[in-house]
Amino acid sequence: KQEVTQIPAALSVPEGENLVLNCSFTDSAIYNLQWFRQDPGKGLTSLLLIQSSQREQTSGRLNASLDKSSGRSTLYIAASQPGDSATYLCAVPYSSASKIIFGSGTRLSIRP
Amino acid sequence: DAMVIQNPRYQVTQFGKPVTLSCSQTLNHNVMYWYQQKSSQAPKLLFHYYDKDFNNEADTPDNFQSRRPNTSFCFLDIRSPGLGDAAMYLCATSASRGPSYEQYFGPGTRLTVT
């Protein structure tokens, strides 16, 4: 059974710092891994999707890496800004069904 | 732009009063999903439609039903909402069924039960 874990549950850093969010999964036989952003009381915004054959994906100040063998992904945010404050969730598809397994998220706060 | 649309964005209903949430998509995707997300928790899949084929998760309460009258629309019906059903409800779509197909999410409907 696939389980997705995100640690820490909350993170607060000063503006301008580079930071890394972590995601781990128990079953390495994944097709892809996706990172989402969720603002308070809002829906999910897809940030990056990494296919199983890829090691990383980049979009602007965001870089996501994937290491299937160790069951880990990281989301690197460069030069953080207060507007980056949100909850970040990672998710992997369940191997034999049409659903996504989400981590419970890391709530990020960027202090001005 | 092709997208997933949810209406209303905010819904308030009374305890026990039936409520329907709506999702529409312009992506022409075959699969539509409904997720429930309670405060500070991960989204949890309730059910999905693959074309007209309804697939219920084993632990989805009977109080939750869904309808898909056509490719573009899918509805979530909560027959007798309880206080524990207050949550964000997320609709998603994918081109087809299976782990290799990316899911696209709508903005969600936040349901309050009074």
PDB file of C-alpha atoms in Angstrom:
ATOM      1  CA  LYS A   1       0.000   0.000   0.000  1.00  0.00           C
ATOM      2  CA  GLN A   2       1.393   3.354  -1.040  1.00  0.00           C
ATOM      3  CA  GLU A   3       1.891   5.946   1.693  1.00  0.00           C
ATOM      4  CA  VAL A   4       3.068   9.492   1.146  1.00  0.00           C
ATOM      5  CA  THR A   5       4.671  11.505   3.932  1.00  0.00           C
ATOM      6  CA  GLN A   6       5.679  15.129   4.092  1.00  0.00           C
ATOM      7  CA  ILE A   7       7.912  16.422   6.840  1.00  0.00           C
ATOM      8  CA  PRO A   8       7.873  18.990   8.340  1.00  0.00           C
ATOM      9  CA  ALA A   9       4.175  19.746   8.608  1.00  0.00           C
ATOM     10  CA  ALA A  10       4.968  23.451   8.895  1.00  0.00           C
ATOM     11  CA  LEU A  11       7.939  25.620   8.023  1.00  0.00           C
ATOM     12  CA  SER A  12       8.631  29.325   8.543  1.00  0.00           C
ATOM     13  CA  VAL A  13      11.590  31.069   6.926  1.00  0.00           C
ATOM     14  CA  PRO A  14      12.584  34.693   6.294  1.00  0.00           C
ATOM     15  CA  GLU A  15      12.069  36.184   2.866  1.00  0.00           C
ATOM     16  CA  GLY A  16      14.879  35.641   0.392  1.00  0.00           C
ATOM     17  CA  GLU A  17      16.009  32.264   1.690  1.00  0.00           C
ATOM     18  CA  ASN A  18      16.255  29.194  -0.479  1.00  0.00           C
ATOM     19  CA  LEU A  19      14.347  26.264   0.960  1.00  0.00           C
ATOM     20  CA  VAL A  20      13.601  22.595   0.391  1.00  0.00           C
ATOM     21  CA  LEU A  21      10.353  20.748   1.007  1.00  0.00           C
ATOM     22  CA  ASN A  22      10.458  16.997   1.374  1.00  0.00           C
ATOM     23  CA  CYS A  23       8.179  14.206   0.222  1.00  0.00           C
ATOM     24  CA  SER A  24       8.686  10.481   0.724  1.00  0.00           C
ATOM     25  CA  PHE A  25       6.728   7.518  -0.590  1.00  0.00           C
ATOM     26  CA  THR A  26       6.821   3.857   0.337  1.00  0.00           C
ATOM     27  CA  ASP A  27       6.292   2.144  -3.041  1.00  0.00           C
ATOM     28  CA  SER A  28       8.969   3.139  -5.546  1.00  0.00           C
ATOM     29  CA  ALA A  29       6.979   1.780  -8.525  1.00  0.00           C
ATOM     30  CA  ILE A  30       5.429   5.119  -9.363  1.00  0.00           C
ATOM     31  CA  TYR A  31       4.505   6.523 -12.760  1.00  0.00           C
ATOM     32  CA  ASN A  32       4.951  10.133 -11.777  1.00  0.00           C
ATOM     33  CA  LEU A  33       4.942  12.506  -8.841  1.00  0.00           C
ATOM     34  CA  GLN A  34       3.174  15.815  -8.697  1.00  0.00           C
ATOM     35  CA  TRP A  35       3.617  18.880  -6.507  1.00  0.00           C
ATOM     36  CA  PHE A  36       0.647  21.104  -5.763  1.00  0.00           C
ATOM     37  CA  ARG A  37       0.185  24.433  -4.071  1.00  0.00           C
ATOM     38  CA  GLN A  38      -2.901  25.209  -2.002  1.00  0.00           C
ATOM     39  CA  ASP A  39      -3.689  28.651  -0.653  1.00  0.00           C
ATOM     40  CA  PRO A  40      -5.886  28.853   2.476  1.00  0.00           C
ATOM     41  CA  GLY A  41      -9.478  27.932   1.650  1.00  0.00           C
ATOM     42  CA  LYS A  42      -8.679  27.419  -2.024  1.00  0.00           C
ATOM     43  CA  GLY A  43      -8.309  24.529  -4.442  1.00  0.00           C
ATOM     44  CA  LEU A  44      -5.165  22.857  -5.741  1.00  0.00           C
ATOM     45  CA  THR A  45      -2.796  24.445  -8.224  1.00  0.00           C
ATOM     46  CA  SER A  46      -0.463  22.054  -9.994  1.00  0.00           C
ATOM     47  CA  LEU A  47       3.146  23.245  -9.843  1.00  0.00           C
ATOM     48  CA  LEU A  48       5.231  20.476 -11.348  1.00  0.00           C
ATOM     49  CA  LEU A  49       4.781  16.901 -12.506  1.00  0.00           C
ATOM     50  CA  ILE A  50       7.814  14.650 -12.779  1.00  0.00           C
ATOM     51  CA  GLN A  51       7.545  11.497 -14.824  1.00  0.00           C
ATOM     52  CA  SER A  52       9.182   8.365 -13.427  1.00  0.00           C
ATOM     53  CA  SER A  53      11.853   8.535 -16.121  1.00  0.00           C
ATOM     54  CA  GLN A  54      12.877  12.054 -15.121  1.00  0.00           C
ATOM     55  CA  ARG A  55      15.097  13.147 -12.264  1.00  0.00           C
ATOM     56  CA  GLU A  56      13.980  16.742 -12.056  1.00  0.00           C
ATOM     57  CA  GLN A  57      11.665  19.419 -13.413  1.00  0.00           C
ATOM     58  CA  THR A  58      12.002  23.174 -13.230  1.00  0.00           C
ATOM     59  CA  SER A  59       9.510  26.011 -13.425  1.00  0.00           C
ATOM     60  CA  GLY A  60      10.758  29.477 -12.646  1.00  0.00           C
ATOM     61  CA  ARG A  61      12.068  29.538  -9.073  1.00  0.00           C
ATOM     62  CA  LEU A  62      10.836  26.006  -8.427  1.00  0.00           C
ATOM     63  CA  ASN A  63      12.809  22.840  -8.968  1.00  0.00           C
ATOM     64  CA  ALA A  64      11.473  19.400  -8.151  1.00  0.00           C
ATOM     65  CA  SER A  65      13.648  16.320  -7.994  1.00  0.00           C
ATOM     66  CA  LEU A  66      12.737  12.657  -7.907  1.00  0.00           C
ATOM     67  CA  ASP A  67      14.735   9.711  -6.595  1.00  0.00           C
ATOM     68  CA  LYS A  68      12.586   6.633  -7.059  1.00  0.00           C
ATOM     69  CA  SER A  69      15.084   4.232  -5.552  1.00  0.00           C
ATOM     70  CA  SER A  70      15.064   6.033  -2.229  1.00  0.00           C
ATOM     71  CA  GLY A  71      11.378   6.923  -2.404  1.00  0.00           C
ATOM     72  CA  ARG A  72      11.975  10.655  -2.152  1.00  0.00           C
ATOM     73  CA  SER A  73      11.166  13.892  -3.888  1.00  0.00           C
ATOM     74  CA  THR A  74      12.157  17.424  -2.999  1.00  0.00           C
ATOM     75  CA  LEU A  75      10.729  20.772  -4.014  1.00  0.00           C
ATOM     76  CA  TYR A  76      13.356  23.502  -4.014  1.00  0.00           C
ATOM     77  CA  ILE A  77      12.155  27.102  -3.871  1.00  0.00           C
ATOM     78  CA  ALA A  78      14.772  29.730  -4.661  1.00  0.00           C
ATOM     79  CA  ALA A  79      14.742  33.277  -3.292  1.00  0.00           C
ATOM     80  CA  SER A  80      11.512  32.789  -1.356  1.00  0.00           C
ATOM     81  CA  GLN A  81       8.902  35.553  -1.305  1.00  0.00           C
ATOM     82  CA  PRO A  82       5.930  36.221   1.004  1.00  0.00           C
ATOM     83  CA  GLY A  83       3.656  35.267  -1.905  1.00  0.00           C
ATOM     84  CA  ASP A  84       5.069  31.745  -1.716  1.00  0.00           C
ATOM     85  CA  SER A  85       3.280  31.253   1.603  1.00  0.00           C
ATOM     86  CA  ALA A  86       0.860  28.358   1.128  1.00  0.00           C
ATOM     87  CA  THR A  87       0.520  24.646   1.773  1.00  0.00           C
ATOM     88  CA  TYR A  88       2.507  22.442  -0.595  1.00  0.00           C
ATOM     89  CA  LEU A  89       1.305  18.899  -1.254  1.00  0.00           C
ATOM     90  CA  CYS A  90       2.971  16.102  -3.122  1.00  0.00           C
ATOM     91  CA  ALA A  91       1.012  13.246  -4.650  1.00  0.00           C
ATOM     92  CA  VAL A  92       1.631   9.995  -6.498  1.00  0.00           C
ATOM     93  CA  PRO A  93      -0.823   7.900  -8.493  1.00  0.00           C
ATOM     94  CA  TYR A  94      -1.941   4.706  -6.844  1.00  0.00           C
ATOM     95  CA  SER A  95      -0.328   1.937  -8.862  1.00  0.00           C
ATOM     96  CA  SER A  96      -3.377  -0.136  -9.666  1.00  0.00           C
ATOM     97  CA  ALA A  97      -6.263   2.288  -9.507  1.00  0.00           C
ATOM     98  CA  SER A  98      -7.359   5.640 -10.783  1.00  0.00           C
ATOM     99  CA  LYS A  99      -6.590   7.739  -7.772  1.00  0.00           C
ATOM    100  CA  ILE A 100      -3.870   9.954  -6.384  1.00  0.00           C
ATOM    101  CA  ILE A 101      -2.374   9.446  -2.952  1.00  0.00           C
ATOM    102  CA  PHE A 102      -1.584  12.768  -1.333  1.00  0.00           C
ATOM    103  CA  GLY A 103       0.763  13.679   1.445  1.00  0.00           C
ATOM    104  CA  SER A 104      -0.788  15.805   4.160  1.00  0.00           C
ATOM    105  CA  GLY A 105       1.263  18.802   3.082  1.00  0.00           C
ATOM    106  CA  THR A 106       3.818  21.262   4.394  1.00  0.00           C
ATOM    107  CA  ARG A 107       2.425  24.632   5.437  1.00  0.00           C
ATOM    108  CA  LEU A 108       5.014  27.205   4.373  1.00  0.00           C
ATOM    109  CA  SER A 109       5.179  30.711   5.789  1.00  0.00           C
ATOM    110  CA  ILE A 110       7.626  33.274   4.393  1.00  0.00           C
ATOM    111  CA  ARG A 111       8.301  36.111   6.823  1.00  0.00           C
ATOM    112  CA  PRO A 112       8.826  39.573   5.262  1.00  0.00           C
TER     113      PRO A 112
ATOM    114  CA  ASP B   1      -8.595  28.116 -21.897  1.00  0.00           C
ATOM    115  CA  ALA B   2      -9.561  24.528 -21.218  1.00  0.00           C
ATOM    116  CA  MET B   3     -10.346  24.109 -17.589  1.00  0.00           C
ATOM    117  CA  VAL B   4     -12.233  22.496 -14.710  1.00  0.00           C
ATOM    118  CA  ILE B   5     -14.952  24.684 -13.212  1.00  0.00           C
ATOM    119  CA  GLN B   6     -16.725  24.204  -9.911  1.00  0.00           C
ATOM    120  CA  ASN B   7     -19.883  25.942  -8.777  1.00  0.00           C
ATOM    121  CA  PRO B   8     -20.574  27.346  -6.350  1.00  0.00           C
ATOM    122  CA  ARG B   9     -17.208  28.205  -4.823  1.00  0.00           C
ATOM    123  CA  TYR B  10     -18.812  28.493  -1.385  1.00  0.00           C
ATOM    124  CA  GLN B  11     -21.922  26.659  -0.262  1.00  0.00           C
ATOM    125  CA  VAL B  12     -23.710  26.853   3.056  1.00  0.00           C
ATOM    126  CA  THR B  13     -26.348  24.267   3.873  1.00  0.00           C
ATOM    127  CA  GLN B  14     -28.282  23.258   6.935  1.00  0.00           C
ATOM    128  CA  PHE B  15     -27.828  20.028   8.814  1.00  0.00           C
ATOM    129  CA  GLY B  16     -29.813  17.352   6.975  1.00  0.00           C
ATOM    130  CA  LYS B  17     -30.738  19.529   3.982  1.00  0.00           C
ATOM    131  CA  PRO B  18     -29.707  17.946   0.657  1.00  0.00           C
ATOM    132  CA  VAL B  19     -27.097  19.831  -1.317  1.00  0.00           C
ATOM    133  CA  THR B  20     -25.619  19.446  -4.802  1.00  0.00           C
ATOM    134  CA  LEU B  21     -22.199  20.587  -5.920  1.00  0.00           C
ATOM    135  CA  SER B  22     -21.400  21.025  -9.593  1.00  0.00           C
ATOM    136  CA  CYS B  23     -18.316  20.406 -11.712  1.00  0.00           C
ATOM    137  CA  SER B  24     -17.868  21.029 -15.416  1.00  0.00           C
ATOM    138  CA  GLN B  25     -14.896  20.630 -17.727  1.00  0.00           C
ATOM    139  CA  THR B  26     -13.902  21.850 -21.152  1.00  0.00           C
ATOM    140  CA  LEU B  27     -11.005  19.393 -21.497  1.00  0.00           C
ATOM    141  CA  ASN B  28     -13.210  16.651 -22.977  1.00  0.00           C
ATOM    142  CA  HIS B  29     -11.668  14.206 -20.521  1.00  0.00           C
ATOM    143  CA  ASN B  30     -13.164  10.765 -20.012  1.00  0.00           C
ATOM    144  CA  VAL B  31     -12.625  10.570 -16.267  1.00  0.00           C
ATOM    145  CA  MET B  32     -14.013  12.845 -13.559  1.00  0.00           C
ATOM    146  CA  TYR B  33     -13.222  12.563  -9.853  1.00  0.00           C
ATOM    147  CA  TRP B  34     -14.589  13.924  -6.591  1.00  0.00           C
ATOM    148  CA  TYR B  35     -12.258  14.395  -3.625  1.00  0.00           C
ATOM    149  CA  GLN B  36     -13.101  15.499  -0.088  1.00  0.00           C
ATOM    150  CA  GLN B  37     -10.555  17.515   1.864  1.00  0.00           C
ATOM    151  CA  LYS B  38     -11.136  18.298   5.518  1.00  0.00           C
ATOM    152  CA  SER B  39      -9.214  21.015   7.295  1.00  0.00           C
ATOM    153  CA  SER B  40      -5.467  20.354   7.469  1.00  0.00           C
ATOM    154  CA  GLN B  41      -5.868  16.930   5.881  1.00  0.00           C
ATOM    155  CA  ALA B  42      -4.923  15.442   2.545  1.00  0.00           C
ATOM    156  CA  PRO B  43      -7.606  15.180  -0.146  1.00  0.00           C
ATOM    157  CA  LYS B  44      -9.408  11.845  -0.136  1.00  0.00           C
ATOM    158  CA  LEU B  45     -11.027  10.297  -3.197  1.00  0.00           C
ATOM    159  CA  LEU B  46     -14.778   9.695  -2.869  1.00  0.00           C
ATOM    160  CA  PHE B  47     -15.506   8.248  -6.332  1.00  0.00           C
ATOM    161  CA  HIS B  48     -14.826   8.657 -10.001  1.00  0.00           C
ATOM    162  CA  TYR B  49     -16.569   8.235 -13.327  1.00  0.00           C
ATOM    163  CA  TYR B  50     -14.840   6.622 -16.262  1.00  0.00           C
ATOM    164  CA  ASP B  51     -17.152   7.756 -19.033  1.00  0.00           C
ATOM    165  CA  LYS B  52     -20.512   6.589 -17.644  1.00  0.00           C
ATOM    166  CA  ASP B  53     -18.995   3.897 -15.438  1.00  0.00           C
ATOM    167  CA  PHE B  54     -19.332   4.892 -11.760  1.00  0.00           C
ATOM    168  CA  ASN B  55     -16.608   3.757  -9.351  1.00  0.00           C
ATOM    169  CA  ASN B  56     -17.163   4.210  -5.644  1.00  0.00           C
ATOM    170  CA  GLU B  57     -14.358   4.052  -3.074  1.00  0.00           C
ATOM    171  CA  ALA B  58     -15.022   1.362  -0.494  1.00  0.00           C
ATOM    172  CA  ASP B  59     -15.103   3.776   2.432  1.00  0.00           C
ATOM    173  CA  THR B  60     -17.259   6.485   0.841  1.00  0.00           C
ATOM    174  CA  PRO B  61     -20.421   6.913   2.938  1.00  0.00           C
ATOM    175  CA  ASP B  62     -23.784   6.135   1.322  1.00  0.00           C
ATOM    176  CA  ASN B  63     -24.768   9.718   2.063  1.00  0.00           C
ATOM    177  CA  PHE B  64     -22.641  10.762  -0.932  1.00  0.00           C
ATOM    178  CA  GLN B  65     -23.906  10.167  -4.453  1.00  0.00           C
ATOM    179  CA  SER B  66     -22.818  11.348  -7.859  1.00  0.00           C
ATOM    180  CA  ARG B  67     -24.302  11.886 -11.298  1.00  0.00           C
ATOM    181  CA  ARG B  68     -22.674  12.405 -14.661  1.00  0.00           C
ATOM    182  CA  PRO B  69     -25.322  13.319 -17.225  1.00  0.00           C
ATOM    183  CA  ASN B  70     -22.789  13.948 -19.994  1.00  0.00           C
ATOM    184  CA  THR B  71     -19.049  14.169 -20.614  1.00  0.00           C
ATOM    185  CA  SER B  72     -18.804  17.768 -19.456  1.00  0.00           C
ATOM    186  CA  PHE B  73     -20.707  17.726 -16.181  1.00  0.00           C
ATOM    187  CA  CYS B  74     -20.510  15.819 -12.923  1.00  0.00           C
ATOM    188  CA  PHE B  75     -22.507  16.447  -9.750  1.00  0.00           C
ATOM    189  CA  LEU B  76     -21.898  15.545  -6.132  1.00  0.00           C
ATOM    190  CA  ASP B  77     -25.078  15.049  -4.101  1.00  0.00           C
ATOM    191  CA  ILE B  78     -24.985  14.932  -0.330  1.00  0.00           C
ATOM    192  CA  ARG B  79     -28.332  13.543   0.731  1.00  0.00           C
ATOM    193  CA  SER B  80     -28.317  14.487   4.413  1.00  0.00           C
ATOM    194  CA  PRO B  81     -25.297  16.600   5.289  1.00  0.00           C
ATOM    195  CA  GLY B  82     -23.913  16.282   8.752  1.00  0.00           C
ATOM    196  CA  LEU B  83     -21.536  18.600  10.551  1.00  0.00           C
ATOM    197  CA  GLY B  84     -18.738  16.180   9.720  1.00  0.00           C
ATOM    198  CA  ASP B  85     -19.291  16.721   6.003  1.00  0.00           C
ATOM    199  CA  ALA B  86     -18.080  20.294   6.156  1.00  0.00           C
ATOM    200  CA  ALA B  87     -15.025  20.296   3.914  1.00  0.00           C
ATOM    201  CA  MET B  88     -13.507  21.432   0.656  1.00  0.00           C
ATOM    202  CA  TYR B  89     -14.790  19.342  -2.248  1.00  0.00           C
ATOM    203  CA  LEU B  90     -12.425  19.096  -5.193  1.00  0.00           C
ATOM    204  CA  CYS B  91     -13.315  17.957  -8.683  1.00  0.00           C
ATOM    205  CA  ALA B  92     -10.633  16.658 -11.019  1.00  0.00           C
ATOM    206  CA  THR B  93     -10.447  15.218 -14.514  1.00  0.00           C
ATOM    207  CA  SER B  94      -8.057  13.062 -16.512  1.00  0.00           C
ATOM    208  CA  ALA B  95      -7.948  12.042 -20.141  1.00  0.00           C
ATOM    209  CA  SER B  96      -8.245   8.382 -19.251  1.00  0.00           C
ATOM    210  CA  ARG B  97      -8.020   6.030 -16.304  1.00  0.00           C
ATOM    211  CA  GLY B  98      -4.770   4.815 -14.856  1.00  0.00           C
ATOM    212  CA  PRO B  99      -1.714   6.051 -13.013  1.00  0.00           C
ATOM    213  CA  SER B 100       0.025   7.527 -16.034  1.00  0.00           C
ATOM    214  CA  TYR B 101      -2.684  10.098 -16.679  1.00  0.00           C
ATOM    215  CA  GLU B 102      -2.338  13.471 -14.977  1.00  0.00           C
ATOM    216  CA  GLN B 103      -5.316  14.752 -13.030  1.00  0.00           C
ATOM    217  CA  TYR B 104      -6.406  18.382 -13.434  1.00  0.00           C
ATOM    218  CA  PHE B 105      -8.136  20.009 -10.492  1.00  0.00           C
ATOM    219  CA  GLY B 106     -10.837  22.627 -10.221  1.00  0.00           C
ATOM    220  CA  PRO B 107     -10.787  25.461  -7.666  1.00  0.00           C
ATOM    221  CA  GLY B 108     -12.961  23.565  -5.185  1.00  0.00           C
ATOM    222  CA  THR B 109     -16.234  24.198  -3.376  1.00  0.00           C
ATOM    223  CA  ARG B 110     -16.048  24.928   0.323  1.00  0.00           C
ATOM    224  CA  LEU B 111     -19.082  23.450   2.053  1.00  0.00           C
ATOM    225  CA  THR B 112     -20.257  24.741   5.419  1.00  0.00           C
ATOM    226  CA  VAL B 113     -22.941  22.866   7.357  1.00  0.00           C
ATOM    227  CA  THR B 114     -24.852  24.830   9.989  1.00  0.00           C
TER     228      THR B 114
END
